[in-house]
Short mmCIF file of C-alpha atoms in Angstrom, two decimals:
data_model
loop_
_atom_site.label_atom_id
_atom_site.label_comp_id
_atom_site.label_asym_id
_atom_site.label_seq_id
_atom_site.Cartn_x
_atom_site.Cartn_y
_atom_site.Cartn_z
CA MET P 115 -17.80 -0.68 26.94
CA ASN P 116 -15.65 -2.03 25.19
CA ASN P 117 -12.50 0.13 24.80
CA VAL P 118 -11.83 1.13 20.91
CA SER P 119 -14.69 3.53 20.74
CA VAL P 120 -13.14 5.44 23.16
CA ILE P 121 -9.74 6.19 22.25
CA THR P 122 -10.11 7.08 18.68
CA MET P 123 -7.23 8.66 18.15
CA PHE P 124 -3.46 8.30 19.54
CA PHE P 125 -1.06 12.28 20.39
CA LEU P 126 2.43 11.22 19.49
CA SER P 127 3.85 13.07 22.26
CA GLY P 128 7.44 12.54 20.08
CA PHE P 129 6.89 15.47 18.99
CA ASN P 130 6.76 17.93 21.25
CA GLU P 131 10.58 18.53 20.61
CA THR P 132 10.34 18.94 17.74
CA ILE P 133 8.62 21.91 17.20
CA SER P 134 11.00 24.61 17.53
CA HIS P 135 12.64 22.91 14.30
CA ARG P 136 10.29 21.53 12.57
CA PHE P 137 10.24 23.28 8.92
CA VAL P 138 14.39 22.70 9.24
CA LEU P 139 13.14 19.10 9.70
CA PHE P 140 10.85 19.41 7.49
CA PHE P 141 12.48 19.91 4.53
CA LEU P 142 15.45 17.64 4.99
CA SER P 143 13.06 14.28 5.63
CA LEU P 144 11.54 15.88 3.06
CA LEU P 145 14.74 15.79 0.38
CA CYS P 146 15.81 11.96 2.76
CA TYR P 147 12.04 10.82 1.16
CA CYS P 148 12.41 11.68 -2.31
CA ILE P 149 16.14 10.51 -2.21
CA ILE P 150 14.79 7.09 -1.29
CA CYS P 151 12.34 6.99 -3.80
CA LEU P 152 14.91 8.37 -6.26
CA VAL P 153 17.49 5.83 -5.05
CA ASN P 154 15.20 3.12 -4.98
CA VAL P 155 12.99 3.49 -8.09
CA SER P 156 15.69 3.82 -10.59
CA LEU P 157 16.65 0.40 -9.69
CA ILE P 158 13.42 -1.38 -9.43
CA VAL P 159 13.55 0.68 -13.04
CA ILE P 160 16.93 -0.37 -14.07
CA ILE P 161 16.70 -4.30 -13.56
CA ILE P 162 12.84 -4.39 -14.89
CA LEU P 163 13.54 -3.20 -17.99
CA ASP P 164 16.87 -4.30 -18.52
CA THR P 165 16.49 -8.72 -19.34
CA ASN P 166 20.15 -9.19 -18.23
CA LEU P 167 19.23 -8.07 -14.86
CA HIS P 168 16.45 -10.68 -14.75
CA GLU P 169 17.94 -13.53 -12.40
CA PRO P 170 17.74 -14.30 -9.20
CA MET P 171 19.69 -12.59 -7.48
CA TYR P 172 18.80 -9.24 -9.08
CA ILE P 173 15.01 -9.72 -8.75
CA LEU P 174 15.75 -10.57 -5.18
CA LEU P 175 17.23 -6.60 -5.33
CA CYS P 176 14.49 -5.44 -6.81
CA VAL P 177 12.22 -6.84 -4.52
CA PHE P 178 14.26 -5.71 -1.59
CA CYS P 179 13.62 -2.15 -2.73
CA MET P 180 10.17 -2.72 -3.05
CA ASN P 181 10.62 -3.36 -0.06
CA ALA P 182 12.53 0.47 1.45
CA LEU P 183 9.44 2.05 -0.63
CA TYR P 184 6.02 0.11 0.83
CA GLY P 185 7.83 0.55 4.77
CA THR P 186 8.56 4.36 4.17
CA ALA P 187 5.84 4.83 2.59
CA GLY P 188 4.01 3.67 6.18
CA PHE P 189 6.25 6.93 7.92
CA PHE P 190 7.65 9.74 5.88
CA PRO P 191 3.98 10.89 4.21
CA ARG P 192 2.94 11.57 7.90
CA PHE P 193 5.82 12.12 9.56
CA LEU P 194 6.14 14.81 6.82
CA TRP P 195 2.63 16.05 7.24
CA ASP P 196 2.67 15.93 11.43
CA LEU P 197 5.85 18.16 11.65
CA LEU P 198 3.90 21.00 9.92
CA SER P 199 0.81 20.35 11.97
CA ASP P 200 -0.23 22.01 15.60
CA VAL P 201 -1.58 18.61 17.22
CA HIS P 202 0.03 16.20 16.28
CA LEU P 203 -3.05 13.25 15.88
CA ILE P 204 -3.02 10.03 13.93
CA SER P 205 -6.78 7.65 14.31
CA TYR P 206 -6.78 4.72 15.87
CA TYR P 207 -6.97 2.85 12.41
CA GLY P 208 -4.67 4.35 11.27
CA CYS P 209 -1.60 4.10 14.17
CA LEU P 210 -2.77 0.01 14.10
CA ILE P 211 -1.98 0.22 10.07
CA GLN P 212 0.97 2.41 10.30
CA ASN P 213 1.94 -0.27 12.70
CA GLN P 214 1.44 -3.33 10.36
CA VAL P 215 3.01 -1.28 7.73
CA ILE P 216 5.93 -0.48 9.30
CA TYR P 217 6.84 -3.77 11.16
CA SER P 218 6.41 -5.82 8.30
CA PHE P 219 8.04 -3.88 6.26
CA VAL P 220 10.86 -4.58 8.95
CA CYS P 221 9.98 -8.23 9.34
CA GLY P 222 10.18 -8.46 5.58
CA GLU P 223 13.69 -7.50 4.69
CA LEU P 224 15.35 -9.85 7.18
CA SER P 225 13.09 -13.00 6.06
CA ILE P 226 14.22 -10.89 1.38
CA LEU P 227 18.22 -10.95 3.40
CA ALA P 228 17.85 -14.80 3.67
CA VAL P 229 16.61 -15.85 1.15
CA MET P 230 19.35 -14.02 -0.91
CA ALA P 231 21.83 -15.37 1.63
CA TYR P 232 20.20 -18.65 0.49
CA ASP P 233 20.95 -17.40 -3.52
CA ARG P 234 24.81 -17.22 -2.41
CA TYR P 235 24.88 -20.06 -0.34
CA VAL P 236 23.50 -22.10 -3.61
CA ALA P 237 25.30 -20.54 -5.97
CA ILE P 238 28.84 -20.57 -4.74
CA CYS P 239 28.69 -23.72 -2.76
CA GLN P 240 26.59 -25.89 -5.16
CA PRO P 241 26.74 -23.38 -8.32
CA LEU P 242 26.64 -26.48 -10.90
CA LYS P 243 22.80 -27.41 -9.42
CA TYR P 244 22.32 -23.06 -9.61
CA HIS P 245 20.19 -22.88 -12.33
CA SER P 246 18.16 -25.62 -11.23
CA ILE P 247 17.49 -24.47 -7.43
CA MET P 248 17.49 -20.70 -7.86
CA SER P 249 14.71 -20.58 -11.44
CA LYS P 250 12.95 -17.11 -11.67
CA ARG P 251 9.96 -18.54 -10.92
CA ARG P 252 11.37 -20.17 -7.86
CA VAL P 253 12.92 -17.05 -6.61
CA ILE P 254 9.31 -14.97 -7.49
CA ARG P 255 7.58 -17.78 -5.19
CA PHE P 256 10.54 -17.42 -2.24
CA ALA P 257 10.05 -13.07 -2.54
CA CYS P 258 6.04 -13.78 -2.89
CA PHE P 259 5.87 -16.99 0.21
CA SER P 260 8.21 -15.00 2.39
CA TRP P 261 6.94 -11.58 2.40
CA PHE P 262 3.19 -12.40 2.75
CA THR P 263 3.75 -14.76 5.65
CA THR P 264 5.81 -12.07 7.39
CA PHE P 265 2.55 -9.90 6.30
CA CYS P 266 0.30 -12.36 8.12
CA ILE P 267 3.16 -13.23 11.36
CA VAL P 268 2.87 -8.97 11.86
CA ALA P 269 -1.34 -9.02 11.17
CA VAL P 270 -1.82 -11.63 14.18
CA ASN P 271 0.19 -9.17 15.74
CA VAL P 272 -1.73 -5.98 15.41
CA PHE P 273 -4.61 -8.05 15.76
CA LEU P 274 -3.80 -8.49 19.91
CA THR P 275 -3.49 -5.31 20.50
CA SER P 276 -6.39 -4.20 18.68
CA ARG P 277 -8.00 -6.50 21.49
CA LEU P 278 -6.46 -4.88 24.47
CA LYS P 279 -7.83 -1.94 26.70
CA LEU P 280 -6.41 1.45 26.80
CA CYS P 281 -6.35 3.51 28.71
CA SER P 282 -4.53 6.33 27.96
CA PRO P 283 -4.24 8.02 24.27
CA TYR P 284 -0.94 9.57 23.97
CA ILE P 285 2.67 7.69 22.57
CA SER P 286 5.67 9.19 23.30
CA ARG P 287 6.76 7.83 19.41
CA LEU P 288 7.46 9.65 16.48
CA PHE P 289 5.02 7.12 14.83
CA CYS P 290 3.24 4.13 16.02
CA VAL P 291 5.14 0.82 17.30
CA ASN P 292 2.94 -2.69 18.38
CA TRP P 293 5.30 -2.14 22.09
CA SER P 294 4.26 1.73 22.70
CA ILE P 295 0.42 0.93 22.35
CA VAL P 296 0.57 -2.70 24.34
CA GLN P 297 2.23 -0.05 26.87
CA LEU P 298 -0.95 1.47 27.25
CA ALA P 299 -2.80 -1.16 28.40
CA CYS P 300 -5.32 -1.18 31.09
CA PHE P 301 -4.47 -4.13 33.44
CA PRO P 302 -0.86 -6.04 32.30
CA ALA P 303 -2.42 -8.97 32.68
CA GLN P 304 -4.09 -8.33 29.56
CA THR P 305 -0.78 -8.22 27.74
CA THR P 306 -0.08 -11.58 27.75
CA ILE P 307 -0.68 -13.20 24.95
CA ASN P 308 0.34 -10.04 23.26
CA ALA P 309 4.33 -10.86 24.78
CA ILE P 310 3.69 -14.58 23.84
CA VAL P 311 3.15 -13.60 20.13
CA ALA P 312 5.15 -10.97 20.53
CA ASN P 313 8.47 -13.58 22.08
CA ILE P 314 7.17 -15.55 19.46
CA THR P 315 7.83 -13.47 16.23
CA ILE P 316 11.02 -12.33 17.67
CA SER P 317 12.14 -16.12 17.71
CA ILE P 318 11.30 -16.55 13.92
CA TYR P 319 13.04 -13.33 12.77
CA PHE P 320 15.76 -14.82 15.36
CA LEU P 321 16.29 -18.23 13.36
CA HIS P 322 16.73 -15.66 10.22
CA GLY P 323 19.22 -14.04 11.49
CA VAL P 324 21.14 -17.71 12.22
CA PHE P 325 20.30 -19.12 8.88
CA ILE P 326 22.43 -15.97 7.46
CA VAL P 327 24.71 -16.27 9.90
CA TRP P 328 24.81 -20.17 8.36
CA SER P 329 24.62 -19.49 5.59
CA TYR P 330 28.05 -16.68 5.16
CA MET P 331 30.09 -19.68 6.96
CA TYR P 332 29.01 -21.77 4.32
CA ILE P 333 30.18 -19.78 1.79
CA ILE P 334 33.71 -18.26 3.09
CA GLN P 335 34.19 -21.93 3.99
CA THR P 336 33.77 -22.94 -0.10
CA CYS P 337 35.63 -19.10 -1.00
CA VAL P 338 38.60 -20.07 1.39
CA LYS P 339 40.34 -22.42 -1.20
CA SER P 340 39.14 -20.84 -4.35
CA ILE P 341 40.59 -17.91 -5.87
CA GLU P 342 36.94 -17.65 -8.12
CA ASN P 343 34.96 -18.04 -5.50
CA ARG P 344 36.61 -14.87 -3.24
CA ALA P 345 36.19 -12.77 -6.39
CA LYS P 346 31.82 -13.55 -6.28
CA PHE P 347 31.88 -13.70 -2.79
CA MET P 348 33.94 -10.19 -2.75
CA GLN P 349 31.01 -8.85 -5.97
CA THR P 350 27.88 -9.89 -4.92
CA CYS P 351 28.64 -11.02 -0.62
CA VAL P 352 29.99 -8.39 0.38
CA PRO P 353 26.42 -5.85 -0.30
CA HIS P 354 24.03 -8.00 0.88
CA LEU P 355 26.27 -8.40 5.21
CA VAL P 356 27.13 -4.58 4.18
CA SER P 357 23.47 -4.03 4.08
CA LEU P 358 22.00 -6.24 6.24
CA PHE P 359 24.85 -4.98 9.17
CA THR P 360 23.50 -1.40 8.93
CA PHE P 361 19.82 -3.16 9.05
CA VAL P 362 20.02 -5.49 11.99
CA VAL P 363 22.17 -2.39 13.86
CA ALA P 364 19.40 -0.07 13.05
CA ILE P 365 16.96 -2.27 13.72
CA LEU P 366 18.56 -3.84 17.28
CA THR P 367 19.65 -0.25 18.69
CA ASP P 368 15.67 1.25 18.24
CA LEU P 369 14.84 -2.25 19.84
CA ILE P 370 16.66 -1.42 22.60
CA ASN P 371 16.34 1.47 23.29
CA MET P 372 11.98 1.32 23.26
CA ARG P 373 12.78 -1.60 25.82
CA LEU P 374 15.33 -0.89 27.96
CA GLY P 375 16.35 2.92 26.75
CA SER P 376 17.10 5.07 29.35
CA LYS P 377 14.21 8.00 29.85
CA GLU P 378 17.25 10.52 30.47
CA LEU P 379 18.80 10.17 26.84
CA PRO P 380 18.04 13.61 24.85
CA ARG P 381 14.81 13.63 23.40
CA THR P 382 15.64 14.47 20.42
CA LEU P 383 18.40 11.43 20.20
CA GLN P 384 15.27 8.76 21.34
CA ASN P 385 13.58 10.53 18.29
CA PHE P 386 16.47 9.55 15.81
CA ILE P 387 17.12 6.12 17.13
CA ALA P 388 13.34 5.34 16.61
CA ILE P 389 14.01 6.82 13.51
CA GLU P 390 17.32 5.48 11.74
CA PHE P 391 16.38 1.88 10.87
CA LEU P 392 13.45 3.41 8.27
CA VAL P 393 16.64 6.22 6.94
CA ILE P 394 20.15 4.72 6.79
CA PRO P 395 19.16 1.30 4.75
CA PRO P 396 15.95 2.78 2.47
CA ILE P 397 19.47 4.63 1.44
CA MET P 398 22.54 3.16 1.87
CA ASN P 399 21.12 -0.52 0.13
CA PRO P 400 21.25 1.14 -3.24
CA LEU P 401 23.80 2.90 -3.28
CA ILE P 402 25.65 0.00 -2.34
CA TYR P 403 24.55 -2.27 -5.02
CA GLY P 404 24.24 0.27 -7.76
CA PHE P 405 28.63 1.11 -7.21
CA LYS P 406 28.93 -2.63 -5.91
CA LEU P 407 27.18 -5.17 -8.80
CA THR P 408 29.19 -4.50 -12.21
CA LYS P 409 25.85 -5.13 -13.82
CA ILE P 410 24.18 -2.47 -12.55
CA GLN P 411 27.68 -0.27 -12.20
CA LYS P 412 27.31 -0.67 -16.64
CA ARG P 413 23.54 -0.03 -17.22
CA ILE P 414 24.09 2.96 -15.10
CA TYR P 415 26.71 4.24 -16.74
CA SER P 416 25.36 3.52 -20.30
CA LEU P 417 22.10 5.54 -19.24
CA PHE P 418 24.13 8.49 -17.95
CA CYS P 419 26.58 7.81 -21.35
CA GLY P 420 23.40 8.12 -23.27
CA THR P 421 21.24 10.75 -21.79
CA VAL P 422 24.79 12.84 -21.91
CA TYR P 423 25.23 11.98 -25.60
CA ILE P 424 21.54 12.81 -26.26
#
């Protein structure tokens, strides 16, 4: 019998520790989600409406914020619903969809960061070729290609997971994660192909990280020789590095906890580690770029002053 027809629902047991404080957690989570939507949508609207910001770096920043909205939309609405529910159930296919959205958000984030690193490398290390290499059309193609390939790679992982015969409907998380579903397989031998493809996927995005580091090594070497480039580095590259650092730390913390973490850790701490990458980077990134990039600062200031004047 196909086990997909047997297990039609999953129980998210990660919510067991939230019952006594669920109303407080609901309002805090709702506030957090509203802030994420506000800051990301604001930055997207500012970039779209201001033609002076229709440059490669700002187009990529716009895509970055869109990806944050996409990823958090796959988590927060369902999470808020579960906080107020007495039974924490999610359908089998709903679980796979959430898995697809959250994983493609994570991998897409790293892909976009890699494109942004390349953009800064060309801008600082090859400034004379910048406009010919990083045209608006090419940047949009880069962004679309990086996100589409990410979506397809994650879809392969999710498809392989959907073929497994599962023996338990209990997921000890707040949301659906591919590795947690794979661990429910009745026969470990069935998961070999899943492990191989998962390791290939990790290797692909590890190479993204290597590329980002390589780009910044050249950028730093170039900036040391020029005061002008040093100023450009501080203005445009520091926000990117801060975004990269917060995102990588959040992801690695969750990955280490999921694969190697001790079950002796309090469930509350495990839950916080699990959702950290869906909370901190989507809030911090727009604020970092908004405060650091001069053109966006001026645009926000002009809008604010105009509103106050009216």
